[in-house]
Amino acid sequence: MSEATEHLEHAEHAHASGNKKLALLIAILALVLAVTETLSKSYQTEVILKHQEAANLWAFFQAKSIRGNSAQLAKTQLSLLGDAKDERVRAAIAKLDDAVAHYDDDEKSGEGKKQLAHKARDAEHEAHAYMEKYEKLEMAAGMLQVAIVLASATIITAVGMLAWLSMGIGVVALGFVAMGIIGAV
């Protein structure tokens, strides 16, 4: 009887030790999941902000286009209807030429159509880069959730293969987290 009791105690101790290791695995996976979700939401916010920035810049670009077109139209009307010999008409046409050029390209303020289009494209590019990072972290979060479920199922079922599968999925998820953080494609 004592030998059977001793074997039972060793089995219980081994089972308890295995459960502690699985609990530690679950805790590590949950920690990585929490960090991943936090970073993911941060990137998601950046995507929204960069899209809004691009939309605002394109709206400003459109306003400059409308003003430039209005100045061009006024110049054309003045050229057609005004007296070309009149100094005031020539001065007004020159002023409208300057306005059209200013709306198209204004390096000093950085608010010409050329500069605004460049800034808007940059913001769109940044939004795309953050979206790629966000998608990688979301994929990692899903994998980490599955890994946690598998590790938990190992405790219930005592099927060791589930623990190995959980660890494998966790490692792959860590790769996605790394790619999300450094921005690798």
C-alpha positions as a Python dict, from the first residue, in 0.01 Angstrom:
ca = {
    (1, 'M'): (0, 0, 0),
    (2, 'S'): (272, 247, 85),
    (3, 'E'): (438, 193, -253),
    (4, 'A'): (110, 263, -434),
    (5, 'T'): (55, 572, -220),
    (6, 'E'): (409, 689, -296),
    (7, 'H'): (350, 651, -673),
    (8, 'L'): (24, 841, -641),
    (9, 'E'): (198, 1123, -454),
    (10, 'H'): (472, 1141, -722),
    (11, 'A'): (206, 1151, -993),
    (12, 'E'): (19, 1429, -814),
    (13, 'H'): (342, 1624, -763),
    (14, 'A'): (435, 1586, -1130),
    (15, 'H'): (83, 1691, -1233),
    (16, 'A'): (97, 1996, -1003),
    (17, 'S'): (441, 2089, -1136),
    (18, 'G'): (314, 2057, -1494),
    (19, 'N'): (13, 2273, -1414),
    (20, 'K'): (240, 2541, -1267),
    (21, 'K'): (443, 2545, -1588),
    (22, 'L'): (125, 2570, -1793),
    (23, 'A'): (-2, 2847, -1567),
    (24, 'L'): (325, 3032, -1620),
    (25, 'L'): (293, 2982, -1997),
    (26, 'I'): (-62, 3119, -1986),
    (27, 'A'): (52, 3417, -1779),
    (28, 'I'): (333, 3497, -2025),
    (29, 'L'): (99, 3462, -2323),
    (30, 'A'): (-158, 3687, -2151),
    (31, 'L'): (109, 3948, -2077),
    (32, 'V'): (225, 3951, -2438),
    (33, 'L'): (-140, 3968, -2548),
    (34, 'A'): (-203, 4273, -2326),
    (35, 'V'): (102, 4456, -2464),
    (36, 'T'): (8, 4357, -2819),
    (37, 'E'): (-348, 4483, -2780),
    (38, 'T'): (-227, 4813, -2634),
    (39, 'L'): (16, 4870, -2921),
    (40, 'S'): (-248, 4763, -3171),
    (41, 'K'): (-497, 5021, -3045),
    (42, 'S'): (-225, 5286, -3051),
    (43, 'Y'): (-151, 5209, -3416),
    (44, 'Q'): (-521, 5204, -3496),
    (45, 'T'): (-550, 5555, -3348),
    (46, 'E'): (-254, 5671, -3558),
    (47, 'V'): (-423, 5534, -3872),
    (48, 'I'): (-734, 5738, -3798),
    (49, 'L'): (-535, 6052, -3718),
    (50, 'K'): (-320, 6027, -4033),
    (51, 'H'): (-627, 5971, -4251),
    (52, 'Q'): (-789, 6277, -4095),
    (53, 'E'): (-472, 6480, -4149),
    (54, 'A'): (-462, 6375, -4515),
    (55, 'A'): (-831, 6460, -4559),
    (56, 'N'): (-777, 6805, -4407),
    (57, 'L'): (-478, 6870, -4631),
    (58, 'W'): (-671, 6762, -4941),
    (59, 'A'): (-959, 6992, -4838),
    (60, 'F'): (-711, 7280, -4804),
    (61, 'F'): (-569, 7182, -5146),
    (62, 'Q'): (-921, 7203, -5293),
    (63, 'A'): (-975, 7546, -5139),
    (64, 'K'): (-648, 7666, -5294),
    (65, 'S'): (-757, 7520, -5628),
    (66, 'I'): (-1087, 7706, -5613),
    (67, 'R'): (-914, 8034, -5522),
    (68, 'G'): (-656, 7982, -5798),
    (69, 'N'): (-928, 7907, -6052),
    (70, 'S'): (-1123, 8214, -5942),
    (71, 'A'): (-812, 8432, -5980),
    (72, 'Q'): (-744, 8279, -6323),
    (73, 'L'): (-1105, 8343, -6430),
    (74, 'A'): (-1087, 8704, -6307),
    (75, 'K'): (-760, 8753, -6497),
    (76, 'T'): (-914, 8610, -6815),
    (77, 'Q'): (-1221, 8833, -6785),
    (78, 'L'): (-1009, 9139, -6717),
    (79, 'S'): (-785, 9055, -7016),
    (80, 'L'): (-1087, 9018, -7244),
    (81, 'L'): (-1292, 9310, -7119),
    (82, 'G'): (-1030, 9557, -6996),
    (83, 'D'): (-825, 9802, -7192),
    (84, 'A'): (-479, 9645, -7238),
    (85, 'K'): (-326, 9993, -7260),
    (86, 'D'): (-463, 10098, -6921),
    (87, 'E'): (-191, 10077, -6653),
    (88, 'R'): (-443, 9983, -6383),
    (89, 'V'): (-569, 9689, -6591),
    (90, 'R'): (-213, 9567, -6653),
    (91, 'A'): (-134, 9602, -6281),
    (92, 'A'): (-448, 9410, -6186),
    (93, 'I'): (-361, 9132, -6436),
    (94, 'A'): (-6, 9111, -6295),
    (95, 'K'): (-147, 9093, -5943),
    (96, 'L'): (-381, 8811, -6046),
    (97, 'D'): (-88, 8629, -6214),
    (98, 'D'): (100, 8649, -5884),
    (99, 'A'): (-203, 8519, -5695),
    (100, 'V'): (-241, 8220, -5929),
    (101, 'A'): (129, 8139, -5894),
    (102, 'H'): (106, 8179, -5514),
    (103, 'Y'): (-188, 7935, -5491),
    (104, 'D'): (-1, 7679, -5702),
    (105, 'D'): (339, 7696, -5531),
    (106, 'D'): (417, 7873, -5203),
    (107, 'E'): (740, 7741, -5055),
    (108, 'K'): (760, 8020, -4798),
    (109, 'S'): (439, 7924, -4615),
    (110, 'G'): (430, 7564, -4736),
    (111, 'E'): (66, 7612, -4826),
    (112, 'G'): (70, 7610, -5205),
    (113, 'K'): (-115, 7333, -5387),
    (114, 'K'): (218, 7167, -5467),
    (115, 'Q'): (324, 7160, -5100),
    (116, 'L'): (-20, 7061, -4974),
    (117, 'A'): (-41, 6768, -5216),
    (118, 'H'): (302, 6649, -5102),
    (119, 'K'): (204, 6672, -4734),
    (120, 'A'): (-126, 6492, -4798),
    (121, 'R'): (48, 6207, -4980),
    (122, 'D'): (298, 6178, -4693),
    (123, 'A'): (13, 6154, -4442),
    (124, 'E'): (-157, 5887, -4655),
    (125, 'H'): (169, 5693, -4671),
    (126, 'E'): (210, 5712, -4292),
    (127, 'A'): (-150, 5597, -4243),
    (128, 'H'): (-80, 5298, -4467),
    (129, 'A'): (237, 5211, -4272),
    (130, 'Y'): (50, 5227, -3940),
    (131, 'M'): (-229, 5014, -4089),
    (132, 'E'): (21, 4743, -4180),
    (133, 'K'): (160, 4746, -3826),
    (134, 'Y'): (-192, 4739, -3682),
    (135, 'E'): (-290, 4440, -3897),
    (136, 'K'): (18, 4244, -3789),
    (137, 'L'): (-50, 4312, -3423),
    (138, 'E'): (-415, 4216, -3461),
    (139, 'M'): (-308, 3887, -3620),
    (140, 'A'): (-67, 3830, -3332),
    (141, 'A'): (-341, 3906, -3077),
    (142, 'G'): (-569, 3646, -3234),
    (143, 'M'): (-292, 3388, -3230),
    (144, 'L'): (-210, 3465, -2866),
    (145, 'Q'): (-575, 3418, -2772),
    (146, 'V'): (-578, 3078, -2942),
    (147, 'A'): (-250, 2986, -2770),
    (148, 'I'): (-398, 3074, -2430),
    (149, 'V'): (-704, 2860, -2499),
    (150, 'L'): (-487, 2566, -2603),
    (151, 'A'): (-266, 2597, -2295),
    (152, 'S'): (-578, 2609, -2077),
    (153, 'A'): (-719, 2303, -2254),
    (154, 'T'): (-397, 2118, -2175),
    (155, 'I'): (-468, 2153, -1804),
    (156, 'I'): (-818, 2012, -1847),
    (157, 'T'): (-738, 1734, -2094),
    (158, 'A'): (-379, 1649, -1994),
    (159, 'V'): (-296, 1622, -2367),
    (160, 'G'): (65, 1744, -2380),
    (161, 'M'): (55, 1806, -2753),
    (162, 'L'): (-181, 2100, -2693),
    (163, 'A'): (84, 2268, -2478),
    (164, 'W'): (345, 2229, -2751),
    (165, 'L'): (99, 2361, -3007),
    (166, 'S'): (23, 2655, -2776),
    (167, 'M'): (393, 2736, -2744),
    (168, 'G'): (443, 2709, -3121),
    (169, 'I'): (156, 2945, -3193),
    (170, 'G'): (291, 3180, -2924),
    (171, 'V'): (631, 3189, -3093),
    (172, 'V'): (473, 3264, -3432),
    (173, 'A'): (266, 3537, -3267),
    (174, 'L'): (583, 3688, -3121),
    (175, 'G'): (720, 3704, -3477),
    (176, 'F'): (411, 3899, -3585),
    (177, 'V'): (448, 4129, -3284),
    (178, 'A'): (810, 4198, -3379),
    (179, 'M'): (712, 4268, -3740),
    (180, 'G'): (435, 4498, -3619),
    (181, 'I'): (668, 4691, -3395),
    (182, 'I'): (956, 4733, -3639),
    (183, 'G'): (728, 4768, -3939),
    (184, 'A'): (860, 4476, -4145),
    (185, 'V'): (643, 4366, -4434),
}
